[in-house]
């Protein structure tokens, strides 16, 4: 979640394009980076609208009145998620995501010392955690 908040969507797409990432990798990554932040914003807006109307959304309310929670939160969220998915699929078609030609980008991207440092630290943490789990 932290990575999604700080990533610039256009740069993620540019890096994946320059890496010649296959669609099997490119499409799911771009969906996650674009869809989930919008979905979280929509869910927050639904909860705020409920609060303004005097309804008290939350875990306690969901346990006490699951059908009312479904009616007030889940159904509007699903409708909103469907709308977001339609918008993203239209944007993907416009950008030529399904085209047979290779993608290009105007975003400059370079692998720098800071990137190498972050990857080294990440690899060290993964190895450290894996050795903890194995032992």
mmCIF file of N, CA and C in Angstrom:
data_model
loop_
_atom_site.group_PDB
_atom_site.id
_atom_site.type_symbol
_atom_site.label_atom_id
_atom_site.label_comp_id
_atom_site.label_asym_id
_atom_site.label_seq_id
_atom_site.Cartn_x
_atom_site.Cartn_y
_atom_site.Cartn_z
ATOM 1 N N UNK A 1 0.822 -1.192 0.000
ATOM 2 C CA UNK A 1 0.000 0.000 0.000
ATOM 3 C C UNK A 1 0.868 1.259 0.000
ATOM 4 N N UNK A 2 1.971 1.205 0.734
ATOM 5 C CA UNK A 2 2.849 2.378 0.777
ATOM 6 C C UNK A 2 3.434 2.652 -0.599
ATOM 7 N N UNK A 3 3.810 1.603 -1.303
ATOM 8 C CA UNK A 3 4.387 1.786 -2.634
ATOM 9 C C UNK A 3 3.366 2.388 -3.596
ATOM 10 N N UNK A 4 2.107 1.946 -3.479
ATOM 11 C CA UNK A 4 1.065 2.452 -4.372
ATOM 12 C C UNK A 4 0.846 3.937 -4.137
ATOM 13 N N UNK A 5 0.962 4.389 -2.880
ATOM 14 C CA UNK A 5 0.734 5.800 -2.571
ATOM 15 C C UNK A 5 1.820 6.701 -3.145
ATOM 16 N N UNK A 6 3.055 6.223 -3.222
ATOM 17 C CA UNK A 6 4.143 7.088 -3.658
ATOM 18 C C UNK A 6 4.521 6.899 -5.123
ATOM 19 N N UNK A 7 4.020 5.865 -5.770
ATOM 20 C CA UNK A 7 4.375 5.615 -7.165
ATOM 21 C C UNK A 7 3.640 6.566 -8.099
ATOM 22 N N UNK A 8 4.346 7.007 -9.098
ATOM 23 C CA UNK A 8 3.742 7.787 -10.172
ATOM 24 C C UNK A 8 3.350 6.802 -11.269
ATOM 25 N N UNK A 9 2.077 6.774 -11.606
ATOM 26 C CA UNK A 9 1.552 5.788 -12.540
ATOM 27 C C UNK A 9 2.242 5.853 -13.888
ATOM 28 N N UNK A 10 2.488 7.058 -14.381
ATOM 29 C CA UNK A 10 3.124 7.174 -15.697
ATOM 30 C C UNK A 10 4.552 6.643 -15.671
ATOM 31 N N UNK A 11 5.248 6.842 -14.566
ATOM 32 C CA UNK A 11 6.613 6.322 -14.486
ATOM 33 C C UNK A 11 6.634 4.802 -14.365
ATOM 34 N N UNK A 12 5.671 4.239 -13.649
ATOM 35 C CA UNK A 12 5.593 2.773 -13.562
ATOM 36 C C UNK A 12 5.368 2.190 -14.946
ATOM 37 N N UNK A 13 4.447 2.776 -15.686
ATOM 38 C CA UNK A 13 4.200 2.316 -17.055
ATOM 39 C C UNK A 13 5.413 2.484 -17.943
ATOM 40 N N UNK A 14 6.116 3.599 -17.783
ATOM 41 C CA UNK A 14 7.310 3.849 -18.594
ATOM 42 C C UNK A 14 8.410 2.842 -18.286
ATOM 43 N N UNK A 15 8.608 2.551 -17.013
ATOM 44 C CA UNK A 15 9.645 1.587 -16.638
ATOM 45 C C UNK A 15 9.307 0.202 -17.161
ATOM 46 N N UNK A 16 8.061 -0.217 -17.015
ATOM 47 C CA UNK A 16 7.667 -1.534 -17.523
ATOM 48 C C UNK A 16 7.792 -1.609 -19.042
ATOM 49 N N UNK A 17 7.503 -0.504 -19.711
ATOM 50 C CA UNK A 17 7.639 -0.471 -21.170
ATOM 51 C C UNK A 17 9.099 -0.579 -21.578
ATOM 52 N N UNK A 18 9.968 0.173 -20.903
ATOM 53 C CA UNK A 18 11.402 0.133 -21.255
ATOM 54 C C UNK A 18 12.027 -1.208 -20.912
ATOM 55 N N UNK A 19 11.457 -1.901 -19.923
ATOM 56 C CA UNK A 19 11.948 -3.234 -19.569
ATOM 57 C C UNK A 19 11.417 -4.296 -20.532
ATOM 58 N N UNK A 20 10.533 -3.876 -21.448
ATOM 59 C CA UNK A 20 9.878 -4.795 -22.390
ATOM 60 C C UNK A 20 9.119 -5.879 -21.632
ATOM 61 N N UNK A 21 8.408 -5.451 -20.592
ATOM 62 C CA UNK A 21 7.617 -6.380 -19.795
ATOM 63 C C UNK A 21 6.478 -6.938 -20.644
ATOM 64 N N UNK A 22 6.229 -8.230 -20.555
ATOM 65 C CA UNK A 22 5.114 -8.797 -21.319
ATOM 66 C C UNK A 22 3.777 -8.330 -20.751
ATOM 67 N N UNK A 23 2.727 -8.478 -21.538
ATOM 68 C CA UNK A 23 1.412 -8.043 -21.085
ATOM 69 C C UNK A 23 0.966 -8.787 -19.830
ATOM 70 N N UNK A 24 1.430 -10.000 -19.658
ATOM 71 C CA UNK A 24 1.068 -10.788 -18.474
ATOM 72 C C UNK A 24 1.547 -10.094 -17.198
ATOM 73 N N UNK A 25 2.629 -9.353 -17.286
ATOM 74 C CA UNK A 25 3.148 -8.603 -16.136
ATOM 75 C C UNK A 25 2.608 -7.182 -16.146
ATOM 76 N N UNK A 26 2.626 -6.544 -17.303
ATOM 77 C CA UNK A 26 2.280 -5.132 -17.426
ATOM 78 C C UNK A 26 0.838 -4.844 -17.001
ATOM 79 N N UNK A 27 -0.102 -5.621 -17.518
ATOM 80 C CA UNK A 27 -1.514 -5.343 -17.272
ATOM 81 C C UNK A 27 -1.877 -5.471 -15.789
ATOM 82 N N UNK A 28 -1.540 -6.576 -15.100
ATOM 83 C CA UNK A 28 -1.910 -6.643 -13.675
ATOM 84 C C UNK A 28 -1.260 -5.547 -12.824
ATOM 85 N N UNK A 29 -0.009 -5.224 -13.103
ATOM 86 C CA UNK A 29 0.660 -4.174 -12.327
ATOM 87 C C UNK A 29 -0.046 -2.837 -12.533
ATOM 88 N N UNK A 30 -0.378 -2.511 -13.760
ATOM 89 C CA UNK A 30 -1.036 -1.242 -14.030
ATOM 90 C C UNK A 30 -2.454 -1.210 -13.451
ATOM 91 N N UNK A 31 -3.135 -2.351 -13.440
ATOM 92 C CA UNK A 31 -4.467 -2.409 -12.827
ATOM 93 C C UNK A 31 -4.367 -2.134 -11.333
ATOM 94 N N UNK A 32 -3.404 -2.766 -10.676
ATOM 95 C CA UNK A 32 -3.237 -2.560 -9.234
ATOM 96 C C UNK A 32 -2.885 -1.111 -8.938
ATOM 97 N N UNK A 33 -1.968 -0.562 -9.699
ATOM 98 C CA UNK A 33 -1.506 0.802 -9.441
ATOM 99 C C UNK A 33 -2.610 1.834 -9.726
ATOM 100 N N UNK A 34 -3.470 1.548 -10.678
ATOM 101 C CA UNK A 34 -4.513 2.511 -11.024
ATOM 102 C C UNK A 34 -5.833 2.254 -10.293
ATOM 103 N N UNK A 35 -6.244 1.000 -10.151
ATOM 104 C CA UNK A 35 -7.570 0.689 -9.623
ATOM 105 C C UNK A 35 -7.679 0.876 -8.115
ATOM 106 N N UNK A 36 -6.756 0.308 -7.358
ATOM 107 C CA UNK A 36 -6.912 0.290 -5.910
ATOM 108 C C UNK A 36 -6.922 1.671 -5.255
ATOM 109 N N UNK A 37 -6.076 2.609 -5.657
ATOM 110 C CA UNK A 37 -6.205 3.942 -5.045
ATOM 111 C C UNK A 37 -7.569 4.592 -5.307
ATOM 112 N N UNK A 38 -8.088 4.419 -6.521
ATOM 113 C CA UNK A 38 -9.410 4.972 -6.824
ATOM 114 C C UNK A 38 -10.494 4.273 -6.020
ATOM 115 N N UNK A 39 -10.384 2.960 -5.879
ATOM 116 C CA UNK A 39 -11.384 2.206 -5.124
ATOM 117 C C UNK A 39 -11.376 2.618 -3.653
ATOM 118 N N UNK A 40 -10.206 2.833 -3.084
ATOM 119 C CA UNK A 40 -10.121 3.266 -1.686
ATOM 120 C C UNK A 40 -10.753 4.643 -1.525
ATOM 121 N N UNK A 41 -10.492 5.557 -2.467
ATOM 122 C CA UNK A 41 -11.106 6.880 -2.405
ATOM 123 C C UNK A 41 -12.627 6.800 -2.479
ATOM 124 N N UNK A 42 -13.133 5.939 -3.340
ATOM 125 C CA UNK A 42 -14.581 5.773 -3.469
ATOM 126 C C UNK A 42 -15.186 5.220 -2.185
ATOM 127 N N UNK A 43 -14.523 4.248 -1.569
ATOM 128 C CA UNK A 43 -15.021 3.669 -0.322
ATOM 129 C C UNK A 43 -15.049 4.724 0.782
ATOM 130 N N UNK A 44 -14.010 5.539 0.852
ATOM 131 C CA UNK A 44 -13.993 6.629 1.839
ATOM 132 C C UNK A 44 -15.127 7.627 1.583
ATOM 133 N N UNK A 45 -15.387 7.928 0.334
ATOM 134 C CA UNK A 45 -16.469 8.853 -0.003
ATOM 135 C C UNK A 45 -17.825 8.270 0.393
ATOM 136 N N UNK A 46 -18.013 6.988 0.215
ATOM 137 C CA UNK A 46 -19.269 6.339 0.602
ATOM 138 C C UNK A 46 -19.446 6.407 2.114
ATOM 139 N N UNK A 47 -18.379 6.118 2.849
ATOM 140 C CA UNK A 47 -18.447 6.173 4.309
ATOM 141 C C UNK A 47 -18.723 7.597 4.779
ATOM 142 N N UNK A 48 -18.095 8.584 4.157
ATOM 143 C CA UNK A 48 -18.352 9.985 4.519
ATOM 144 C C UNK A 48 -19.800 10.374 4.235
ATOM 145 N N UNK A 49 -20.333 9.919 3.113
ATOM 146 C CA UNK A 49 -21.728 10.220 2.776
ATOM 147 C C UNK A 49 -22.674 9.590 3.794
ATOM 148 N N UNK A 50 -22.365 8.389 4.227
ATOM 149 C CA UNK A 50 -23.193 7.740 5.248
ATOM 150 C C UNK A 50 -23.127 8.507 6.559
ATOM 151 N N UNK A 51 -21.943 8.952 6.928
ATOM 152 C CA UNK A 51 -21.772 9.697 8.169
ATOM 153 C C UNK A 51 -22.547 11.011 8.119
ATOM 154 N N UNK A 52 -22.506 11.696 6.975
ATOM 155 C CA UNK A 52 -23.252 12.944 6.827
ATOM 156 C C UNK A 52 -24.758 12.731 6.925
ATOM 157 N N UNK A 53 -25.223 11.559 6.546
ATOM 158 C CA UNK A 53 -26.661 11.251 6.611
ATOM 159 C C UNK A 53 -27.076 10.725 7.985
ATOM 160 N N UNK A 54 -26.129 10.697 8.915
ATOM 161 C CA UNK A 54 -26.452 10.274 10.271
ATOM 162 C C UNK A 54 -26.334 8.777 10.501
ATOM 163 N N UNK A 55 -25.853 8.051 9.542
ATOM 164 C CA UNK A 55 -25.632 6.611 9.705
ATOM 165 C C UNK A 55 -24.220 6.411 10.218
ATOM 166 N N UNK A 56 -24.032 5.414 11.047
ATOM 167 C CA UNK A 56 -22.724 5.197 11.651
ATOM 168 C C UNK A 56 -22.079 3.951 11.049
ATOM 169 N N UNK A 57 -21.318 4.113 9.955
ATOM 170 C CA UNK A 57 -20.680 2.936 9.354
ATOM 171 C C UNK A 57 -19.488 2.483 10.186
ATOM 172 N N UNK A 58 -19.192 1.220 10.119
ATOM 173 C CA UNK A 58 -18.044 0.691 10.836
ATOM 174 C C UNK A 58 -18.211 -0.795 11.060
ATOM 175 N N UNK A 59 -17.221 -1.392 11.695
ATOM 176 C CA UNK A 59 -17.233 -2.836 11.925
ATOM 177 C C UNK A 59 -18.366 -3.233 12.868
ATOM 178 N N UNK A 60 -18.585 -2.439 13.881
ATOM 179 C CA UNK A 60 -19.638 -2.743 14.854
ATOM 180 C C UNK A 60 -21.013 -2.736 14.187
ATOM 181 N N UNK A 61 -21.246 -1.742 13.371
ATOM 182 C CA UNK A 61 -22.511 -1.647 12.646
ATOM 183 C C UNK A 61 -22.653 -2.804 11.652
ATOM 184 N N UNK A 62 -21.568 -3.200 11.030
ATOM 185 C CA UNK A 62 -21.611 -4.301 10.064
ATOM 186 C C UNK A 62 -21.963 -5.622 10.734
ATOM 187 N N UNK A 63 -21.483 -5.815 11.953
ATOM 188 C CA UNK A 63 -21.798 -7.049 12.681
ATOM 189 C C UNK A 63 -23.252 -7.033 13.152
ATOM 190 N N UNK A 64 -23.713 -5.886 13.632
ATOM 191 C CA UNK A 64 -25.087 -5.786 14.147
ATOM 192 C C UNK A 64 -26.132 -5.847 13.030
ATOM 193 N N UNK A 65 -25.857 -5.145 11.920
ATOM 194 C CA UNK A 65 -26.825 -5.050 10.831
ATOM 195 C C UNK A 65 -26.138 -5.330 9.493
ATOM 196 N N UNK A 66 -25.827 -6.597 9.210
ATOM 197 C CA UNK A 66 -25.078 -6.891 7.979
ATOM 198 C C UNK A 66 -25.843 -6.551 6.696
ATOM 199 N N UNK A 67 -27.152 -6.734 6.695
ATOM 200 C CA UNK A 67 -27.915 -6.433 5.485
ATOM 201 C C UNK A 67 -27.960 -4.923 5.224
ATOM 202 N N UNK A 68 -28.084 -4.147 6.274
ATOM 203 C CA UNK A 68 -28.107 -2.697 6.103
ATOM 204 C C UNK A 68 -26.733 -2.202 5.638
ATOM 205 N N UNK A 69 -25.673 -2.803 6.184
ATOM 206 C CA UNK A 69 -24.325 -2.436 5.749
ATOM 207 C C UNK A 69 -24.137 -2.780 4.272
ATOM 208 N N UNK A 70 -24.629 -3.942 3.882
ATOM 209 C CA UNK A 70 -24.533 -4.328 2.471
ATOM 210 C C UNK A 70 -25.288 -3.345 1.591
ATOM 211 N N UNK A 71 -26.448 -2.938 2.053
ATOM 212 C CA UNK A 71 -27.264 -2.008 1.271
ATOM 213 C C UNK A 71 -26.621 -0.631 1.167
ATOM 214 N N UNK A 72 -26.041 -0.158 2.253
ATOM 215 C CA UNK A 72 -25.517 1.206 2.288
ATOM 216 C C UNK A 72 -24.062 1.331 1.850
ATOM 217 N N UNK A 73 -23.272 0.274 1.998
ATOM 218 C CA UNK A 73 -21.841 0.372 1.690
ATOM 219 C C UNK A 73 -21.449 -0.514 0.515
ATOM 220 N N UNK A 74 -21.754 -1.791 0.600
ATOM 221 C CA UNK A 74 -21.244 -2.752 -0.387
ATOM 222 C C UNK A 74 -21.840 -2.509 -1.766
ATOM 223 N N UNK A 75 -23.138 -2.333 -1.846
ATOM 224 C CA UNK A 75 -23.774 -2.164 -3.159
ATOM 225 C C UNK A 75 -23.302 -0.884 -3.851
ATOM 226 N N UNK A 76 -23.279 0.280 -3.166
ATOM 227 C CA UNK A 76 -22.717 1.460 -3.849
ATOM 228 C C UNK A 76 -21.242 1.289 -4.215
ATOM 229 N N UNK A 77 -20.485 0.572 -3.361
ATOM 230 C CA UNK A 77 -19.070 0.350 -3.669
ATOM 231 C C UNK A 77 -18.907 -0.524 -4.901
ATOM 232 N N UNK A 78 -19.726 -1.570 -5.035
ATOM 233 C CA UNK A 78 -19.641 -2.435 -6.218
ATOM 234 C C UNK A 78 -20.015 -1.670 -7.489
ATOM 235 N N UNK A 79 -21.032 -0.821 -7.396
ATOM 236 C CA UNK A 79 -21.405 -0.006 -8.560
ATOM 237 C C UNK A 79 -20.271 0.945 -8.922
ATOM 238 N N UNK A 80 -19.654 1.522 -7.909
ATOM 239 C CA UNK A 80 -18.533 2.429 -8.137
ATOM 240 C C UNK A 80 -17.337 1.678 -8.721
ATOM 241 N N UNK A 81 -17.065 0.482 -8.218
ATOM 242 C CA UNK A 81 -15.941 -0.320 -8.726
ATOM 243 C C UNK A 81 -16.172 -0.702 -10.187
ATOM 244 N N UNK A 82 -17.413 -1.009 -10.536
ATOM 245 C CA UNK A 82 -17.721 -1.335 -11.932
ATOM 246 C C UNK A 82 -17.486 -0.129 -12.834
ATOM 247 N N UNK A 83 -17.870 1.052 -12.353
ATOM 248 C CA UNK A 83 -17.646 2.276 -13.133
ATOM 249 C C UNK A 83 -16.153 2.544 -13.305
ATOM 250 N N UNK A 84 -15.390 2.369 -12.231
ATOM 251 C CA UNK A 84 -13.937 2.573 -12.304
ATOM 252 C C UNK A 84 -13.316 1.590 -13.289
ATOM 253 N N UNK A 85 -13.763 0.337 -13.240
ATOM 254 C CA UNK A 85 -13.225 -0.676 -14.158
ATOM 255 C C UNK A 85 -13.538 -0.322 -15.609
ATOM 256 N N UNK A 86 -14.745 0.176 -15.863
ATOM 257 C CA UNK A 86 -15.096 0.601 -17.223
ATOM 258 C C UNK A 86 -14.213 1.744 -17.691
ATOM 259 N N UNK A 87 -13.990 2.718 -16.814
ATOM 260 C CA UNK A 87 -13.134 3.856 -17.176
ATOM 261 C C UNK A 87 -11.701 3.401 -17.456
ATOM 262 N N UNK A 88 -11.193 2.498 -16.638
ATOM 263 C CA UNK A 88 -9.820 2.021 -16.838
ATOM 264 C C UNK A 88 -9.691 1.189 -18.110
ATOM 265 N N UNK A 89 -10.702 0.376 -18.403
ATOM 266 C CA UNK A 89 -10.621 -0.417 -19.639
ATOM 267 C C UNK A 89 -10.709 0.479 -20.864
ATOM 268 N N UNK A 90 -11.534 1.527 -20.800
ATOM 269 C CA UNK A 90 -11.597 2.475 -21.922
ATOM 270 C C UNK A 90 -10.263 3.193 -22.086
ATOM 271 N N UNK A 91 -9.655 3.582 -20.976
ATOM 272 C CA UNK A 91 -8.355 4.252 -21.049
ATOM 273 C C UNK A 91 -7.291 3.317 -21.616
ATOM 274 N N UNK A 92 -7.352 2.043 -21.242
ATOM 275 C CA UNK A 92 -6.369 1.081 -21.749
ATOM 276 C C UNK A 92 -6.524 0.889 -23.254
ATOM 277 N N UNK A 93 -7.755 0.842 -23.717
ATOM 278 C CA UNK A 93 -7.989 0.678 -25.155
ATOM 279 C C UNK A 93 -7.491 1.906 -25.912
ATOM 280 N N UNK A 94 -7.766 3.085 -25.361
ATOM 281 C CA UNK A 94 -7.322 4.323 -26.006
ATOM 282 C C UNK A 94 -5.798 4.382 -26.078
ATOM 283 N N UNK A 95 -5.139 3.894 -25.039
ATOM 284 C CA UNK A 95 -3.673 3.921 -25.019
ATOM 285 C C UNK A 95 -3.052 2.801 -25.842
ATOM 286 N N UNK A 96 -3.887 1.940 -26.432
ATOM 287 C CA UNK A 96 -3.371 0.891 -27.295
ATOM 288 C C UNK A 96 -2.768 -0.270 -26.547
ATOM 289 N N UNK A 97 -3.299 -0.588 -25.377
ATOM 290 C CA UNK A 97 -2.728 -1.667 -24.575
ATOM 291 C C UNK A 97 -2.835 -3.017 -25.266
ATOM 292 N N UNK A 98 -3.902 -3.254 -26.001
ATOM 293 C CA UNK A 98 -4.067 -4.535 -26.665
ATOM 294 C C UNK A 98 -3.451 -4.593 -28.051
ATOM 295 N N UNK A 99 -2.791 -3.546 -28.473
ATOM 296 C CA UNK A 99 -2.222 -3.494 -29.824
ATOM 297 C C UNK A 99 -1.065 -4.484 -29.963
ATOM 298 N N UNK A 100 -0.862 -4.948 -31.167
ATOM 299 C CA UNK A 100 0.211 -5.905 -31.438
ATOM 300 C C UNK A 100 1.578 -5.237 -31.519
ATOM 301 N N UNK A 101 1.604 -3.939 -31.750
ATOM 302 C CA UNK A 101 2.878 -3.220 -31.830
ATOM 303 C C UNK A 101 3.451 -3.031 -30.437
ATOM 304 N N UNK A 102 4.747 -2.809 -30.372
ATOM 305 C CA UNK A 102 5.374 -2.599 -29.072
ATOM 306 C C UNK A 102 5.074 -1.188 -28.575
ATOM 307 N N UNK A 103 4.955 -1.070 -27.254
ATOM 308 C CA UNK A 103 4.661 0.231 -26.651
ATOM 309 C C UNK A 103 5.919 1.085 -26.623
ATOM 310 N N UNK A 104 5.718 2.390 -26.597
ATOM 311 C CA UNK A 104 6.832 3.317 -26.439
ATOM 312 C C UNK A 104 6.460 4.304 -25.341
ATOM 313 N N UNK A 105 7.429 5.055 -24.893
ATOM 314 C CA UNK A 105 7.173 5.998 -23.812
ATOM 315 C C UNK A 105 7.947 7.288 -24.031
ATOM 316 N N UNK A 106 7.414 8.358 -23.471
ATOM 317 C CA UNK A 106 8.112 9.640 -23.531
ATOM 318 C C UNK A 106 8.760 9.969 -22.190
ATOM 319 N N UNK A 107 8.485 9.160 -21.180
ATOM 320 C CA UNK A 107 9.048 9.381 -19.853
ATOM 321 C C UNK A 107 10.491 8.874 -19.798
ATOM 322 N N UNK A 108 11.427 9.727 -19.445
ATOM 323 C CA UNK A 108 12.800 9.229 -19.289
ATOM 324 C C UNK A 108 12.911 8.436 -17.991
ATOM 325 N N UNK A 109 13.556 7.291 -18.072
ATOM 326 C CA UNK A 109 13.754 6.492 -16.866
ATOM 327 C C UNK A 109 15.150 5.886 -16.918
ATOM 328 N N UNK A 110 15.848 6.017 -15.824
ATOM 329 C CA UNK A 110 17.211 5.489 -15.737
ATOM 330 C C UNK A 110 17.365 4.760 -14.416
ATOM 331 N N UNK A 111 18.184 3.750 -14.432
ATOM 332 C CA UNK A 111 18.508 3.014 -13.222
ATOM 333 C C UNK A 111 19.701 3.708 -12.589
ATOM 334 N N UNK A 112 19.498 4.236 -11.401
ATOM 335 C CA UNK A 112 20.542 5.029 -10.751
ATOM 336 C C UNK A 112 21.049 4.355 -9.495
ATOM 337 N N UNK A 113 21.981 5.011 -8.824
ATOM 338 C CA UNK A 113 22.598 4.467 -7.619
ATOM 339 C C UNK A 113 21.554 4.256 -6.517
ATOM 340 N N UNK A 114 20.644 5.190 -6.376
ATOM 341 C CA UNK A 114 19.593 5.070 -5.362
ATOM 342 C C UNK A 114 18.712 3.856 -5.595
ATOM 343 N N UNK A 115 18.425 3.579 -6.869
ATOM 344 C CA UNK A 115 17.632 2.401 -7.202
ATOM 345 C C UNK A 115 18.374 1.125 -6.823
ATOM 346 N N UNK A 116 19.666 1.088 -7.120
ATOM 347 C CA UNK A 116 20.471 -0.079 -6.773
ATOM 348 C C UNK A 116 20.527 -0.261 -5.261
ATOM 349 N N UNK A 117 20.644 0.834 -4.535
ATOM 350 C CA UNK A 117 20.689 0.771 -3.076
ATOM 351 C C UNK A 117 19.380 0.216 -2.506
ATOM 352 N N UNK A 118 18.252 0.701 -3.002
ATOM 353 C CA UNK A 118 16.957 0.214 -2.526
ATOM 354 C C UNK A 118 16.783 -1.263 -2.846
ATOM 355 N N UNK A 119 17.154 -1.682 -4.040
ATOM 356 C CA UNK A 119 17.044 -3.094 -4.402
ATOM 357 C C UNK A 119 17.964 -3.970 -3.552
ATOM 358 N N UNK A 120 19.146 -3.484 -3.246
ATOM 359 C CA UNK A 120 20.071 -4.238 -2.396
ATOM 360 C C UNK A 120 19.506 -4.399 -0.997
ATOM 361 N N UNK A 121 18.968 -3.333 -0.440
ATOM 362 C CA UNK A 121 18.374 -3.407 0.896
ATOM 363 C C UNK A 121 17.169 -4.345 0.886
ATOM 364 N N UNK A 122 16.339 -4.253 -0.135
ATOM 365 C CA UNK A 122 15.180 -5.127 -0.245
ATOM 366 C C UNK A 122 15.605 -6.588 -0.339
ATOM 367 N N UNK A 123 16.609 -6.875 -1.157
ATOM 368 C CA UNK A 123 17.100 -8.246 -1.291
ATOM 369 C C UNK A 123 17.657 -8.751 0.038
ATOM 370 N N UNK A 124 18.387 -7.898 0.752
ATOM 371 C CA UNK A 124 18.931 -8.291 2.049
ATOM 372 C C UNK A 124 17.811 -8.598 3.044
ATOM 373 N N UNK A 125 16.762 -7.787 3.043
ATOM 374 C CA UNK A 125 15.638 -8.039 3.936
ATOM 375 C C UNK A 125 14.910 -9.336 3.600
ATOM 376 N N UNK A 126 14.755 -9.611 2.313
ATOM 377 C CA UNK A 126 14.100 -10.853 1.893
ATOM 378 C C UNK A 126 14.934 -12.059 2.310
ATOM 379 N N UNK A 127 16.246 -11.996 2.088
ATOM 380 C CA UNK A 127 17.128 -13.098 2.480
ATOM 381 C C UNK A 127 17.106 -13.279 3.993
ATOM 382 N N UNK A 128 17.159 -12.189 4.726
ATOM 383 C CA UNK A 128 17.128 -12.247 6.194
ATOM 384 C C UNK A 128 15.830 -12.881 6.688
ATOM 385 N N UNK A 129 14.694 -12.466 6.107
ATOM 386 C CA UNK A 129 13.400 -13.021 6.518
ATOM 387 C C UNK A 129 13.287 -14.486 6.120
ATOM 388 N N UNK A 130 13.776 -14.835 4.951
ATOM 389 C CA UNK A 130 13.720 -16.227 4.501
ATOM 390 C C UNK A 130 14.573 -17.104 5.405
ATOM 391 N N UNK A 131 15.748 -16.610 5.793
ATOM 392 C CA UNK A 131 16.604 -17.421 6.687
ATOM 393 C C UNK A 131 15.960 -17.570 8.063
ATOM 394 N N UNK A 132 15.213 -16.571 8.515
ATOM 395 C CA UNK A 132 14.483 -16.665 9.779
ATOM 396 C C UNK A 132 13.402 -17.711 9.726
ATOM 397 N N UNK A 133 12.689 -17.758 8.611
ATOM 398 C CA UNK A 133 11.579 -18.706 8.450
ATOM 399 C C UNK A 133 12.105 -20.127 8.310
ATOM 400 N N UNK A 134 13.202 -20.292 7.581
ATOM 401 C CA UNK A 134 13.755 -21.623 7.335
ATOM 402 C C UNK A 134 14.330 -22.213 8.613
ATOM 403 N N UNK A 135 15.016 -21.394 9.392
ATOM 404 C CA UNK A 135 15.658 -21.895 10.626
ATOM 405 C C UNK A 135 14.632 -22.037 11.677
#
